[in-house]
Coordinates of C-alpha atoms and ligand atoms in Angstrom, one line a residue:
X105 CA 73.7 95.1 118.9
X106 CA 76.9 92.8 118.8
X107 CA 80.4 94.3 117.5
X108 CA 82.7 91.5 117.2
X109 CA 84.2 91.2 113.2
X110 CA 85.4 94.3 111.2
X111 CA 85.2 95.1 107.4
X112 CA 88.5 96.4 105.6
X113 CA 87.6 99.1 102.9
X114 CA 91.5 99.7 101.0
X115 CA 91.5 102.7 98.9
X116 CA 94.4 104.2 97.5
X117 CA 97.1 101.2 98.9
X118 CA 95.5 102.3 102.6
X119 CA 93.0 100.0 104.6
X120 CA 90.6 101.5 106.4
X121 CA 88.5 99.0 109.4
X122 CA 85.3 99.4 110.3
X123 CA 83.3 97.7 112.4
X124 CA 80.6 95.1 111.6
X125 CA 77.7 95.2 114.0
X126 CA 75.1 92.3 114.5
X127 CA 71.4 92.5 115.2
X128 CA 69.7 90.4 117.5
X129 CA 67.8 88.1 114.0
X130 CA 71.8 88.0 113.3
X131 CA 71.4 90.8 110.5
X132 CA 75.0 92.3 109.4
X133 CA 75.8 95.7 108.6
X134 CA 79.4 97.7 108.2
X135 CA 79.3 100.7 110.4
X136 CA 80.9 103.3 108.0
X137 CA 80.4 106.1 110.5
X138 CA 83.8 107.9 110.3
X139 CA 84.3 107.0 106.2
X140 CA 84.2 110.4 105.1
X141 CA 86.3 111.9 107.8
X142 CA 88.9 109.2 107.9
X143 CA 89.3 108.0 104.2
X144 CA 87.7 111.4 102.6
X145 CA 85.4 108.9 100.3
X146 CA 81.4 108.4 100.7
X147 CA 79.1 105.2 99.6
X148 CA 76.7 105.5 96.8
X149 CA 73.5 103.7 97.0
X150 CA 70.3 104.8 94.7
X151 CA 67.0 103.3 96.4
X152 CA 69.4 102.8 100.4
X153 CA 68.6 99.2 98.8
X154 CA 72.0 98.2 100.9
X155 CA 72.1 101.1 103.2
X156 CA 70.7 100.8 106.9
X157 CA 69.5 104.4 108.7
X158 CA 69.0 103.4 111.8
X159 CA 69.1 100.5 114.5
X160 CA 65.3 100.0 115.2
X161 CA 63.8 97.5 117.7
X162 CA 60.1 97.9 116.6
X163 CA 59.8 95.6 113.1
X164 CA 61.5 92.3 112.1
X165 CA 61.0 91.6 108.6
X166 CA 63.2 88.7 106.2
X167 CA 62.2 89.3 102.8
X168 CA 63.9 86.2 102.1
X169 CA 61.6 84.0 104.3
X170 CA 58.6 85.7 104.3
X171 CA 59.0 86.7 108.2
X172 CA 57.5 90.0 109.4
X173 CA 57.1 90.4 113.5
X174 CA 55.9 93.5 115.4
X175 CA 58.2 93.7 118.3
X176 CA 59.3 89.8 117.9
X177 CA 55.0 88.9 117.8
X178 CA 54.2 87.1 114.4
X179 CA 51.7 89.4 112.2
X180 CA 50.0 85.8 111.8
X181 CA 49.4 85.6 115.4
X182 CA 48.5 89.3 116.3
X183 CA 45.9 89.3 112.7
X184 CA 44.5 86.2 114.6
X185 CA 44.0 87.0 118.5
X186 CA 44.7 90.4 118.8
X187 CA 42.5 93.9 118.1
X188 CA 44.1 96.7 116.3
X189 CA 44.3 98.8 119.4
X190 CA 46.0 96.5 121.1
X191 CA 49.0 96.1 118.4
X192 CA 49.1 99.8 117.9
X193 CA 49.7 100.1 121.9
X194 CA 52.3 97.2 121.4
X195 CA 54.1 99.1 118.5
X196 CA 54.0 102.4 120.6
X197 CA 55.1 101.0 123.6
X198 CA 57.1 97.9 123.1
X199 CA 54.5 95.5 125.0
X200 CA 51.2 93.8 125.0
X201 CA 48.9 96.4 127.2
X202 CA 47.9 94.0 130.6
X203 CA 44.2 94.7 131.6
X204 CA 45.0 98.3 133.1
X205 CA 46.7 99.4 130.5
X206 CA 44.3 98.1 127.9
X207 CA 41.5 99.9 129.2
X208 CA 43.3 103.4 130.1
X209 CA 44.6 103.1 126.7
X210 CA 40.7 102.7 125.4
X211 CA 39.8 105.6 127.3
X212 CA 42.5 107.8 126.4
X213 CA 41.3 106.7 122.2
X214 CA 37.4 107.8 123.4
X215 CA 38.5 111.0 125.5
X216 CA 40.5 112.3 121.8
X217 CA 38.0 111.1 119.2
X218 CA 36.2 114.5 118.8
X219 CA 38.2 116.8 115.8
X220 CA 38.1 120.7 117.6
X221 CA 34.8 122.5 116.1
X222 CA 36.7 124.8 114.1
X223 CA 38.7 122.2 112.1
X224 CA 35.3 120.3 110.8
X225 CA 34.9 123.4 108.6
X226 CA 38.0 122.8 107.2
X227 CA 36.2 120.5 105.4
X228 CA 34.2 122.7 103.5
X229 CA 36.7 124.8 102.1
X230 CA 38.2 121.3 99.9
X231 CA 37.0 121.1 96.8
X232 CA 34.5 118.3 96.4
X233 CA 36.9 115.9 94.0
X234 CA 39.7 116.8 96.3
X235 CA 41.4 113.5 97.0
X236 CA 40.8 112.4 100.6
X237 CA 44.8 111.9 101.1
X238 CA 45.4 115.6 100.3
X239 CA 42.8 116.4 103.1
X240 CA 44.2 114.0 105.5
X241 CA 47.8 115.4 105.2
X242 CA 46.3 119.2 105.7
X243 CA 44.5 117.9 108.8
X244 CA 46.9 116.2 110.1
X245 CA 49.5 118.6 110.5
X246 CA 46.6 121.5 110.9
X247 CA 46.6 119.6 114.5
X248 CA 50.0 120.7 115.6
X249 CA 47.9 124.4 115.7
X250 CA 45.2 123.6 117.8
X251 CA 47.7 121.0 120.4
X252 CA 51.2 122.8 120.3
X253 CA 51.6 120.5 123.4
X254 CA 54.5 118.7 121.9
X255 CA 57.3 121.6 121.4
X256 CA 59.4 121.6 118.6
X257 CA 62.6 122.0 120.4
X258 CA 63.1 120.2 123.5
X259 CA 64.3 116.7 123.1
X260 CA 63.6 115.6 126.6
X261 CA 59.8 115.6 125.7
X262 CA 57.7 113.8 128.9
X263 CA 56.8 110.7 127.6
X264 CA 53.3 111.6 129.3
X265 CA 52.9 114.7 126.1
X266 CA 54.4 112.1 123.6
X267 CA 51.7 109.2 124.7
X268 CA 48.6 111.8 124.5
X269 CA 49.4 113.4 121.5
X270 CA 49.9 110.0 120.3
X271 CA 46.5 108.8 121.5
X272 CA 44.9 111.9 120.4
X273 CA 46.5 111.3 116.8
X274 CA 45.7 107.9 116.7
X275 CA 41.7 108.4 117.5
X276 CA 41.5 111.6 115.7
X277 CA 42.7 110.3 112.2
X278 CA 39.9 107.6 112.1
X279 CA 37.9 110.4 112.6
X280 CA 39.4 112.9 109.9
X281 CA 39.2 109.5 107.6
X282 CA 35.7 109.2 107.8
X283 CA 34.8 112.8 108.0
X284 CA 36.6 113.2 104.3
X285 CA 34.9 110.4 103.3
X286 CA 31.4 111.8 104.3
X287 CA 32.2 115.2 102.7
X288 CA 33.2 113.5 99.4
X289 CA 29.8 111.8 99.3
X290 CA 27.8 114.9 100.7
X291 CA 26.6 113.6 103.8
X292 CA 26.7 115.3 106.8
X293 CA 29.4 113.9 109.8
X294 CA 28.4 111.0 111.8
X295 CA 30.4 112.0 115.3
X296 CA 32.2 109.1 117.1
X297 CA 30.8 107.6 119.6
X298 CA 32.1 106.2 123.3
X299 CA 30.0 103.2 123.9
X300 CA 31.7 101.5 120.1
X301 CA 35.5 100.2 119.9
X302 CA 37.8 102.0 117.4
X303 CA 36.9 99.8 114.1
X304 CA 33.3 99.9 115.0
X305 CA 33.4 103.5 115.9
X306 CA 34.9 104.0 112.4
X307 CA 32.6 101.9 110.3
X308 CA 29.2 103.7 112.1
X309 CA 31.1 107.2 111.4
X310 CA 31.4 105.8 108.0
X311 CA 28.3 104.4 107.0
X312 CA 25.5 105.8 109.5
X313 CA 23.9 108.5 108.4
X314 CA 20.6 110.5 110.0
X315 CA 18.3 108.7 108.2
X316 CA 19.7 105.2 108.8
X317 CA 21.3 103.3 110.9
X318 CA 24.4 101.1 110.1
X319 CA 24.3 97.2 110.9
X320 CA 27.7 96.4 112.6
X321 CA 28.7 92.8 111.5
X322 CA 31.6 91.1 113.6
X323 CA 32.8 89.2 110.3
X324 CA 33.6 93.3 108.7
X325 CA 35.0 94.3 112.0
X326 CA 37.2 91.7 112.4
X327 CA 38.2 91.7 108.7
X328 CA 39.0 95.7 109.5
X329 CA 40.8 94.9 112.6
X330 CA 43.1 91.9 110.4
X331 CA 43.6 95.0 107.6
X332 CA 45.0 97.3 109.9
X333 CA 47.4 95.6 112.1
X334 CA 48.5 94.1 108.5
X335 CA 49.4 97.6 107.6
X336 CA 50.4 98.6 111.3
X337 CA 53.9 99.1 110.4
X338 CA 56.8 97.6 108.0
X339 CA 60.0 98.7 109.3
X340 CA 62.2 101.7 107.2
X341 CA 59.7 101.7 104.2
X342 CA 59.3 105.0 101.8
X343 CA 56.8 107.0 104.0
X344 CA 58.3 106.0 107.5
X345 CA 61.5 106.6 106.4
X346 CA 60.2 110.2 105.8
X347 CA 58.6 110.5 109.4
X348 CA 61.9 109.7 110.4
X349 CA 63.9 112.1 108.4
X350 CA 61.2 115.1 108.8
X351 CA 61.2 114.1 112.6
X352 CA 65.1 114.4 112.9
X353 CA 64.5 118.0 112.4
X354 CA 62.6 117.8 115.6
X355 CA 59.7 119.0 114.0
X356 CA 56.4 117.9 116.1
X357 CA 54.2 114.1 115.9
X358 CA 51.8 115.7 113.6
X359 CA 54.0 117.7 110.9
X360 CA 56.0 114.3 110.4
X361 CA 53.0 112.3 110.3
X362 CA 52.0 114.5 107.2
X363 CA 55.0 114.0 105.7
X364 CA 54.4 110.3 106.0
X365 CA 50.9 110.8 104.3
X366 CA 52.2 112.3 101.5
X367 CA 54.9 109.8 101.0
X368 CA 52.4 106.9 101.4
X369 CA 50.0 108.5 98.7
X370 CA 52.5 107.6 95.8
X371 CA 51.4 105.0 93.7
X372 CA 54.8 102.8 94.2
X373 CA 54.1 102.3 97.5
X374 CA 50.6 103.2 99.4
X375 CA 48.8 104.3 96.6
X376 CA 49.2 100.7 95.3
X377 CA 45.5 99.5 96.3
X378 CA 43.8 101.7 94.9
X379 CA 45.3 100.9 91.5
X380 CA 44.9 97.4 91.7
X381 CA 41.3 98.1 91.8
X382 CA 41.2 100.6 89.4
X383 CA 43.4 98.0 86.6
X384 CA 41.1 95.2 87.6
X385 CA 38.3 97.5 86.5
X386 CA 39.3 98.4 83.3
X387 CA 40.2 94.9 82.8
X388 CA 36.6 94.2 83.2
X389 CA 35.6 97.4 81.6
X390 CA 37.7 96.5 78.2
X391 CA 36.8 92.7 78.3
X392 CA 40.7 92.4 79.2
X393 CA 42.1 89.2 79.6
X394 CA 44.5 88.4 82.5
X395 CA 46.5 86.7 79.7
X396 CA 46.3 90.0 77.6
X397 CA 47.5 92.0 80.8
X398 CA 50.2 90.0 81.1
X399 CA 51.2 90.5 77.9
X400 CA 51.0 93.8 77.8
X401 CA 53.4 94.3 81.4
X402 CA 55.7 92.1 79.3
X403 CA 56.1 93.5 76.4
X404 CA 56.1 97.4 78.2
X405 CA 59.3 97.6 79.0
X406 CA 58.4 98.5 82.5
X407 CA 55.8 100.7 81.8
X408 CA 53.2 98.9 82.3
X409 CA 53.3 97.9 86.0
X410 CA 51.1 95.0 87.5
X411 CA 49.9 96.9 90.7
X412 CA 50.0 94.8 93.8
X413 CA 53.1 92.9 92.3
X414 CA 56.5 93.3 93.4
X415 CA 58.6 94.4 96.3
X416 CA 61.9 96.0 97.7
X417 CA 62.3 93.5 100.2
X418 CA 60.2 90.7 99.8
X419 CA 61.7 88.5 97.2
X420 CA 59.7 85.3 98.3
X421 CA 56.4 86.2 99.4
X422 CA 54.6 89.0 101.7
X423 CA 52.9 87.4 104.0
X424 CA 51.0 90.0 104.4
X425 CA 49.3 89.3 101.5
X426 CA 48.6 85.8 102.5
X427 CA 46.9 86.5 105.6
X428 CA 44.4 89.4 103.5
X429 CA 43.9 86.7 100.9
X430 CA 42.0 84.1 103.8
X431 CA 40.2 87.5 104.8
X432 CA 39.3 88.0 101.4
X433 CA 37.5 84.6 101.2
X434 CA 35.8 85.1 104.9
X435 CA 34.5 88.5 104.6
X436 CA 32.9 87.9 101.1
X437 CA 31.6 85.0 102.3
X438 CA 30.0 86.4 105.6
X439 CA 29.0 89.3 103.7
X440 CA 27.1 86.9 100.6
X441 CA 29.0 89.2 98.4
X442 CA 30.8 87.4 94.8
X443 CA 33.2 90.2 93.5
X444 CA 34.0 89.1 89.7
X445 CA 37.0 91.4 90.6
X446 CA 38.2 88.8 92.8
X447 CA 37.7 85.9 90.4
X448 CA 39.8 88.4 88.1
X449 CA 42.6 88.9 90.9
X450 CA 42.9 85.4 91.7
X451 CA 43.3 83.9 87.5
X452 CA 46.0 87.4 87.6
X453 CA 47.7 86.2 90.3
X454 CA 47.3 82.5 89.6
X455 CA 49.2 83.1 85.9
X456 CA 51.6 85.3 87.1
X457 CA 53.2 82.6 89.4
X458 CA 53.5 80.7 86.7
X459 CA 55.1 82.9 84.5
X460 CA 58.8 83.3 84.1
X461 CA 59.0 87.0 83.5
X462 CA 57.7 87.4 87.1
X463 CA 59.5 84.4 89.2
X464 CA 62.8 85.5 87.4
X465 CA 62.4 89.2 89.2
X466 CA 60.9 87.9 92.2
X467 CA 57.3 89.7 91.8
X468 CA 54.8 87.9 94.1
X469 CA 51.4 89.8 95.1
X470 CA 52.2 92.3 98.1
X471 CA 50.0 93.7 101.0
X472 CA 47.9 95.8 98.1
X473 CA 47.1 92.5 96.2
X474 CA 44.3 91.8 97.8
X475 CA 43.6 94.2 100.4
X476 CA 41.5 96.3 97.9
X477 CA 38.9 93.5 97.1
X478 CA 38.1 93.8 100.9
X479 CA 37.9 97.0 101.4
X480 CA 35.5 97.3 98.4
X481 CA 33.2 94.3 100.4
X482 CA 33.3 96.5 103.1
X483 CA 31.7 99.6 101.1
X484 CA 34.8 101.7 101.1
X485 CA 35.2 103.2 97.8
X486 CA 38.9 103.3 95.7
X487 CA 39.7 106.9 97.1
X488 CA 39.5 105.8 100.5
X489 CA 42.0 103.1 99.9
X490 CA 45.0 104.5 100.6
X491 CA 43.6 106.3 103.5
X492 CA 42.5 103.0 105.2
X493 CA 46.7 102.0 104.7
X494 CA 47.6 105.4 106.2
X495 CA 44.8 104.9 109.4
X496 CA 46.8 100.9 109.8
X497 CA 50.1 102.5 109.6
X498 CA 49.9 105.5 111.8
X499 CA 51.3 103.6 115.2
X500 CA 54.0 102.4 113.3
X501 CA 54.8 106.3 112.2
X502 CA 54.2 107.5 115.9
X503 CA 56.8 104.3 117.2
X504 CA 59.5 105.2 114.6
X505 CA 59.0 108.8 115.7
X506 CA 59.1 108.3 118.9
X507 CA 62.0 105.6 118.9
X508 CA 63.9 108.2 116.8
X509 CA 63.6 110.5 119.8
X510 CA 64.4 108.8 122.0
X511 CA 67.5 107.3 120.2
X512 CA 71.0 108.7 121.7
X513 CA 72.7 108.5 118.2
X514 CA 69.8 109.9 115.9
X515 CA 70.8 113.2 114.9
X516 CA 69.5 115.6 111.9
X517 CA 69.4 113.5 108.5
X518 CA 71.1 114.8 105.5
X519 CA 73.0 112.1 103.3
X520 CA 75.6 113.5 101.0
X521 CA 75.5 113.2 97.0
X522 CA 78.2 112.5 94.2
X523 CA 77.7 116.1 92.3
X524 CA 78.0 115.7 88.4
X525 CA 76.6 119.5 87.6
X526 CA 79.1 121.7 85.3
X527 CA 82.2 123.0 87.1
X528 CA 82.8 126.5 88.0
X529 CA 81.5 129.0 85.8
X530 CA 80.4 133.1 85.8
X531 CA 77.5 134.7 84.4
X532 CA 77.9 136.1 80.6
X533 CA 77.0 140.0 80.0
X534 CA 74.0 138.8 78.7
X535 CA 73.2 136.6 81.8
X536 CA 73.3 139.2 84.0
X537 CA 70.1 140.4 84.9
X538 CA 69.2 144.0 83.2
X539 CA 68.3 145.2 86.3
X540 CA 72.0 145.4 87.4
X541 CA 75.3 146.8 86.0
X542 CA 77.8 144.8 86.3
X543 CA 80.5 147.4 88.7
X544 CA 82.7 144.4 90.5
X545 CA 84.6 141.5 88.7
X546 CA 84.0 138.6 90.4
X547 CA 87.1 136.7 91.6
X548 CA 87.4 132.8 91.0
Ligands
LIG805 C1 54.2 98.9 99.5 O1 58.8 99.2 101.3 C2 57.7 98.7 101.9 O2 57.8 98.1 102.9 C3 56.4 99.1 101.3 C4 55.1 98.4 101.8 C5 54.8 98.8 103.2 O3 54.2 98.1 103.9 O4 55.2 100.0 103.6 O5 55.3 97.0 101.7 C6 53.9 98.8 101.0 O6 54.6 99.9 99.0 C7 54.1 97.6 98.7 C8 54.4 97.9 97.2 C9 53.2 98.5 96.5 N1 53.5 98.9 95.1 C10 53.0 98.3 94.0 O7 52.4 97.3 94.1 C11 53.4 98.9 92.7 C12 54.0 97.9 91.7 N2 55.3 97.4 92.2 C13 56.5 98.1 91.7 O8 56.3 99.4 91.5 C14 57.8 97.6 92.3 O9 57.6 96.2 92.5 C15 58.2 98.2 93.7 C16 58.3 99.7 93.6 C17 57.2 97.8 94.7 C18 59.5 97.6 94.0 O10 60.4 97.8 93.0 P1 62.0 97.7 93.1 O11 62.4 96.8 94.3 O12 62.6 99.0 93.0 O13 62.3 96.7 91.9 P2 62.6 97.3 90.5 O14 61.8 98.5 90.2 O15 64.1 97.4 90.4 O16 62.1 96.1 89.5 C19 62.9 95.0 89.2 C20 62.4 94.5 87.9 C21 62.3 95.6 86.8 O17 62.4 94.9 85.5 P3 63.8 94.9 84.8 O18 64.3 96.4 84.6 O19 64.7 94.1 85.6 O20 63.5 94.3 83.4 O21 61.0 94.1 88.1 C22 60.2 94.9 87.3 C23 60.9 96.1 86.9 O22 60.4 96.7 85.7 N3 59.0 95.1 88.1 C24 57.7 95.0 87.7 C25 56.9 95.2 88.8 N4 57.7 95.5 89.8 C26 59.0 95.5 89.4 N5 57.2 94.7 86.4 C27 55.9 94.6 86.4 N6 55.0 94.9 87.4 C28 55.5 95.2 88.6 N7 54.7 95.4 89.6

């Protein structure tokens, strides 16, 4: 970060400088650090849609361009040539894994795949329509009681207990993933095996079962492998923004992780894909027209949303949702499969870029366009959805974390407010509870 030009704030008849710092893709910010203190006045900004929380060095994104990197790597380039495990270690640890690394790192994932015995029977204690993001949150932070190995107080943590209980989180969510998705359809586990890599190992948990076994097709693993590094990580979104601010209590990996999960699960942001699916089903269902949808956003007012449109930041294109769009064609054509959901999608998206009330506020498809059409090919079911976003974005939520940490200026978060509640006031005799006489006047 570059410090060079300064920002002049004048309140009052005073002028205040502060200075503006650059980042190294020549982003901007004023560093109003001090604002408070020096000119006793705060900024105000609903949404932090101008408001930075942190310098970060682990995602680039230009929502102008359409430019998203993971550590300064293309998504286009890792989606193509690279393996899921191998960006997540590149998130975590700022680099590529060299051959070593690569396949310590693969037998860390294998050594933590197992969930501890006493945590499968979790399981049974959900309700069988419980949603499998509620059970993924409770497991996840249930984790911090059976491995306390990261304390909650020390903040000169080894980086040897950060990059286990980061391995161990990482293998042992896929596993949660597909053990809630086994216990919603009744089956019993599948139990991960060593001799399969981590999307494989997932799709066999998934879809083996006693009585049969599951044909592992390169074409779905791959198309798993694009998904997930798509969704690896997105710089200070909703749900890593709250890893960050749970973690700056110094809580432990897994308790913020939770947090995440629960943030991810709302329908503005992860939750997204599955409601795509479940619009372009009752499109179908009700012999809705895309045209008719259309409409029907349009004339709502804003409440009618057109799920998988629109973003904070992107105000071009995500190019996310590119890259899951070519996957989209690949895997349903590997896989034979003709989803009229698709053809529905595509006529959705094709009118909506042609259609004023969306190009004049800048909604293109984003990463949940599309990515539920695949996921579907796959045999994943709608509930699952957001799941498979939260198993993609974990190593982003462990590197935030973790740079957070390790961060010399990150301290506890708690932004300030403008209050506009009624001013002071004192209870009425007929406020006070009965259960107390009132014996003391209260003094203003
Ligand atoms: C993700 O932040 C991230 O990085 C998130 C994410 C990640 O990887 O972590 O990219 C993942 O969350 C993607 C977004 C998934 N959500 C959806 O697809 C839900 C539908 N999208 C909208 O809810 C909305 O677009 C948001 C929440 C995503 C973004 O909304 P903003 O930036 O707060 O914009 P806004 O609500 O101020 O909308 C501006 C205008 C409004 O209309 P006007 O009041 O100006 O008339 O656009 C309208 C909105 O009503 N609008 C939409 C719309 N999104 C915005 N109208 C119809 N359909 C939509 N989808």
């Amino acid at each position: 970060m570059s410090t060079h030009a300064q920002a002049t704030v004048t309140l009052d008849g005073k002028t205040y400088d502060f200075p503006v710092v650059t980042g190294s893709e020549g982003e901007r910010a004023i560093d109003i650090s001090g604002l408070r203190k020096r000119a006793g006045i705060i900024t105000l900004d609903y949404g932090y849609n101008n408001t930075g929380a942190c310098n970060s060095a682990v995602t680039y994104l230009d929502g102008e361009r359409g430019v998203l990197r993971y550590r300064g790597y293309p998504i286009e380039e890792l989606a193509e040539k690279s393996r899921f495990v191998e960006v997540a270690y590149l998130l975590i640890n700022g680099k590529m894994p060299d051959a070593r690394e690569r396949e310590e790192w693969s037998l860390l994932l294998n050594r933590h795949s197992m969930i501890h015995e006493d945590m499968r029977h979790f399981f049974y204690r959900f309700p069988d329509h419980a949603h499998p993001m509620a059970i993924l949150s409770a497991m996840v932070v249930s984790l911090s009681a059976f491995y306390p190995e990261l304390s909650q107080h020390r903040q000169d943590e080894g980086n040897e207990a950060i990059n286990i209980a980061a391995t161990r989180l990482l293998s042992k969510l896929r596993t949660i993933a597909a053990f809630s998705y086994k216990k919603s359809i009744g089956e019993p586990f599948v139990y991960p095996r060593h001799d399969l890599r981590y999307c494989a190992n997932f799709l066999n948990m998934m879809f083996s079962s006693p009585v049969s076994n599951y044909e592992i097709k390169p074409a779905v693993v791959k198309a798993l492998n694009v998904l997930l590094i798509l969704h690896a990580d997105h710089e200070q979104n909703c749900s890593t923004s709250a890893v960050r601010l749970v973690g700056s209590a110094r809580v432990n990996l897994y308790a913020a992780v939770a947090a995440g999960i629960c943030g991810l699960w709302g329908p503005l942001h992860g939750g997204a894909n599955q409601m795509v699916v479940e619009m372009l089903e009752e499109m179908r269902a009700q012999r809705e027209t895309p045209r008719d949808r259309l409409e029907k956003v349009k004339n709502s007012k804003g409440a009618e949303l057109l799920y998988g449109f629109g973003h904070r930041v992107y105000k071009s294109f995500d190019p996310r949702a590119k890259v899951i769009k070519d996957c989209c064609d690949k895997v349903l054509k590997a896989l034979k499969i003709n989803d009229p959901l698709l053809d529905l999608a595509m006529e959705l998206e094709d009118l909506a870029l042609h259609d004023d009330y969306f190009l004049s506020r800048s909604l293109y498809p984003n990463v949940d366009f599309y990515s539920g059409i695949v996921y579907r090919a796959i045999g994943i079911p709608k509930e699952m959805f957001t799941v498979m976003f939260a198993l993609g974005r974990l190593p982003g939520w462990i590197a935030h974390w973790k740079e957070a940490r390790e961060d010399p200026r990150f301290k506890l978060q708690r932004p300030r407010q403008v209050y506009a509640g009624p001013g002071l006031r004192h209870l009425k005799p007929q406020e006070v509870s009965s259960e107390y006489t009132v014996t003391t006047s209260v003094k203003s």
